[in-house]
Tab-separated table of C-alpha atoms in Angstrom:
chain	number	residue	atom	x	y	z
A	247	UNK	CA	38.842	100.996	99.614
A	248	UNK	CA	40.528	97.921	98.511
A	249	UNK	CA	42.071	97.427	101.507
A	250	UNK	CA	38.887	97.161	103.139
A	251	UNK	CA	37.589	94.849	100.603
A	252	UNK	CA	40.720	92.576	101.300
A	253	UNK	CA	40.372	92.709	105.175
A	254	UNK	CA	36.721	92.205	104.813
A	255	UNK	CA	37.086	88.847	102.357
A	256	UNK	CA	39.631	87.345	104.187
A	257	UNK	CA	37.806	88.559	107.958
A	258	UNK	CA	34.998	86.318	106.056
A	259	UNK	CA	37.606	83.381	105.187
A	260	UNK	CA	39.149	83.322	109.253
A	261	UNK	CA	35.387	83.320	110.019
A	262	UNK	CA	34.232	80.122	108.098
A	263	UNK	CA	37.585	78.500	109.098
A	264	UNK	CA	36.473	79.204	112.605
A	265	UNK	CA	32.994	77.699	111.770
A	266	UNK	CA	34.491	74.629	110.288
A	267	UNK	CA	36.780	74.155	113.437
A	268	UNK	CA	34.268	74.541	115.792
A	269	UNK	CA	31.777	71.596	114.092
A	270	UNK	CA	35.221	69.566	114.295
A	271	UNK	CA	35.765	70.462	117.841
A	272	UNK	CA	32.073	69.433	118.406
A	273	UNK	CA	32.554	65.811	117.495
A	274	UNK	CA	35.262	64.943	118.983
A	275	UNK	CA	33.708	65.942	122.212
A	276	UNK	CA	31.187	64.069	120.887
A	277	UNK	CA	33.348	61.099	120.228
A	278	UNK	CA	34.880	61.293	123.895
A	279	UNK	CA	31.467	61.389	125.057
A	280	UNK	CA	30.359	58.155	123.913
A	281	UNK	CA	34.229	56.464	124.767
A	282	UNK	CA	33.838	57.873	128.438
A	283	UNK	CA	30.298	55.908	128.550
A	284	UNK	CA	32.356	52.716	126.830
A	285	UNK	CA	34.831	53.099	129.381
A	286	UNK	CA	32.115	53.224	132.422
A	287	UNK	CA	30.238	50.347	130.839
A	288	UNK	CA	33.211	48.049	130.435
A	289	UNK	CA	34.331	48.643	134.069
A	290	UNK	CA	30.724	48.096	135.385
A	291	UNK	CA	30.982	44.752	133.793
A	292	UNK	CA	34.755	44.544	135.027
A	293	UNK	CA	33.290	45.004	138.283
A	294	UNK	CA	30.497	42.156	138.227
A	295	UNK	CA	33.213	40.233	137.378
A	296	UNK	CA	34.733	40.535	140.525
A	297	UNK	CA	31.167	39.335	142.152
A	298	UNK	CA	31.138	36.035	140.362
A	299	UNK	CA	32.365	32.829	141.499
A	300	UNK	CA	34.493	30.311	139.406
A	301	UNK	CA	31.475	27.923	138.524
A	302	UNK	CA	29.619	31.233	137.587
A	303	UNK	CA	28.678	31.053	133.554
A	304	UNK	CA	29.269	34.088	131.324
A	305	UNK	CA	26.988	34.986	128.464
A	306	UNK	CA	27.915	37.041	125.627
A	307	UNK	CA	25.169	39.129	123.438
A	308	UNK	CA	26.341	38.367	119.949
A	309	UNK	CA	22.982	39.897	117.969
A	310	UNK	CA	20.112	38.594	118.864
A	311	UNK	CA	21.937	35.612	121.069
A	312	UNK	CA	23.589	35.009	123.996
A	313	UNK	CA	26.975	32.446	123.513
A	314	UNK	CA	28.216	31.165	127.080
A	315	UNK	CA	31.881	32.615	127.403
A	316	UNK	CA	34.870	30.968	129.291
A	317	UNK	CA	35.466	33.286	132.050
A	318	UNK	CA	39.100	33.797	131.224
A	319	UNK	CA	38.196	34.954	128.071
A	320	UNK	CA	35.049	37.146	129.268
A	321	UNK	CA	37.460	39.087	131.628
A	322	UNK	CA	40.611	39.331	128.866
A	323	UNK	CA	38.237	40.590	126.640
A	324	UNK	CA	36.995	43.332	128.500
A	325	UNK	CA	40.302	44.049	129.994
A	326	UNK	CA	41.155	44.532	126.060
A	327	UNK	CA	38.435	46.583	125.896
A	328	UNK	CA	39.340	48.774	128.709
A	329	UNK	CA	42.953	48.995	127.677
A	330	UNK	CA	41.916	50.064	123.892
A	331	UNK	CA	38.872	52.555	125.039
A	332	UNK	CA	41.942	54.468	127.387
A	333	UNK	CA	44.157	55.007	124.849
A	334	UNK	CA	41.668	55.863	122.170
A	335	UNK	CA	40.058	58.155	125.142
A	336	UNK	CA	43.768	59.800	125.127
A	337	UNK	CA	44.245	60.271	121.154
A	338	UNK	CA	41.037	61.941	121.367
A	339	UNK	CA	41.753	64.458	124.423
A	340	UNK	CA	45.228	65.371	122.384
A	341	UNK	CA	43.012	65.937	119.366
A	342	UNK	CA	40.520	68.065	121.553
A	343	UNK	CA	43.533	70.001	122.648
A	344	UNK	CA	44.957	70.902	119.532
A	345	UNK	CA	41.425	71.800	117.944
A	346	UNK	CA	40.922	74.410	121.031
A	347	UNK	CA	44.447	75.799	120.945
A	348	UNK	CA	43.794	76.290	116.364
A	349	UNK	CA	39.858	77.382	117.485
A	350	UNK	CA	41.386	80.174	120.030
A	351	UNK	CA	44.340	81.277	117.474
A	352	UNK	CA	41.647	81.564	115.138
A	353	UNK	CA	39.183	83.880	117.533
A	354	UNK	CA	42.140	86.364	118.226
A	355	UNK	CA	42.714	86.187	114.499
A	356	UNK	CA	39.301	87.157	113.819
A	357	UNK	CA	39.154	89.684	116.524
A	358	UNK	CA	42.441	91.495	114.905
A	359	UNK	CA	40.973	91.804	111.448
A	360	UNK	CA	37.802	93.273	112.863
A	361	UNK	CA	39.721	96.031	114.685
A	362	UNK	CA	41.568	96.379	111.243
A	363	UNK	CA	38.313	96.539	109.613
A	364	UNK	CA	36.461	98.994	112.008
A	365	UNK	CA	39.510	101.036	111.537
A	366	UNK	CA	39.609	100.968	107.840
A	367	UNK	CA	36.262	101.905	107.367
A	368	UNK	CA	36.146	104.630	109.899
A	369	UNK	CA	38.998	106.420	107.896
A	370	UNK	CA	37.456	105.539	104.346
A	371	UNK	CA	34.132	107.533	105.924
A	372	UNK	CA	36.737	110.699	106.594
């Protein structure tokens, strides 16, 4: 009987673990989400860019105003931008990675102690 009790508390521990990964898991995917819509936005803009001639001006929304921008700096900056969004974009997809690989150890886990548990209590009803 106190074998089942052990299997059963820590078949309860895997299980919040599990919980807890999964709301991690969440946002992050939540996070790379909103850095793939960064990413689009900032090469939409990279784009116009492209559209614009030389004597073109550039306004930046800082707050509630727009600040006219020297085209050199406009494009550098959301070149930057781009640059930074990427690699935070791939820190994030290792970190997704990792989080599925613990989440799926942690299923089979689970899975294994309920067997163990089913069996346990099947032969403490004998």
């Amino acid at each position: 009987m106190s074998n089942l009790l052990a299997v059963e508390a820590k078949l309860e521990a895997e299980s919040k673990a599990f919980q807890a990964i999964q709301k991690e898991l969440s946002k992050v995917i939540e996070t790379r989400q909103r850095l793939e819509s960064q990413q689009q936005e900032n090469e939409l803009v990279n784009k116009e860019f492209e559209h614009l001639d030389n004597e073109s001006n550039i306004y930046k929304l800082i707050g509630p105003v727009l600040v006219k921008q020297e085209r050199t700096e406009a494009v550098t900056n959301v070149k930057n931008r781009l640059n930074l969004i990427s690699s935070e974009i791939k820190r994030v997809e290792a970190q997704l990675a990792d989080l599925t690989k613990k989440s799926e150890a942690k299923k089979q886990e689970i899975a294994k102690l309920q067997m163990e548990y089913q069996q346990l209590a099947a032969a403490a009803k004998k």
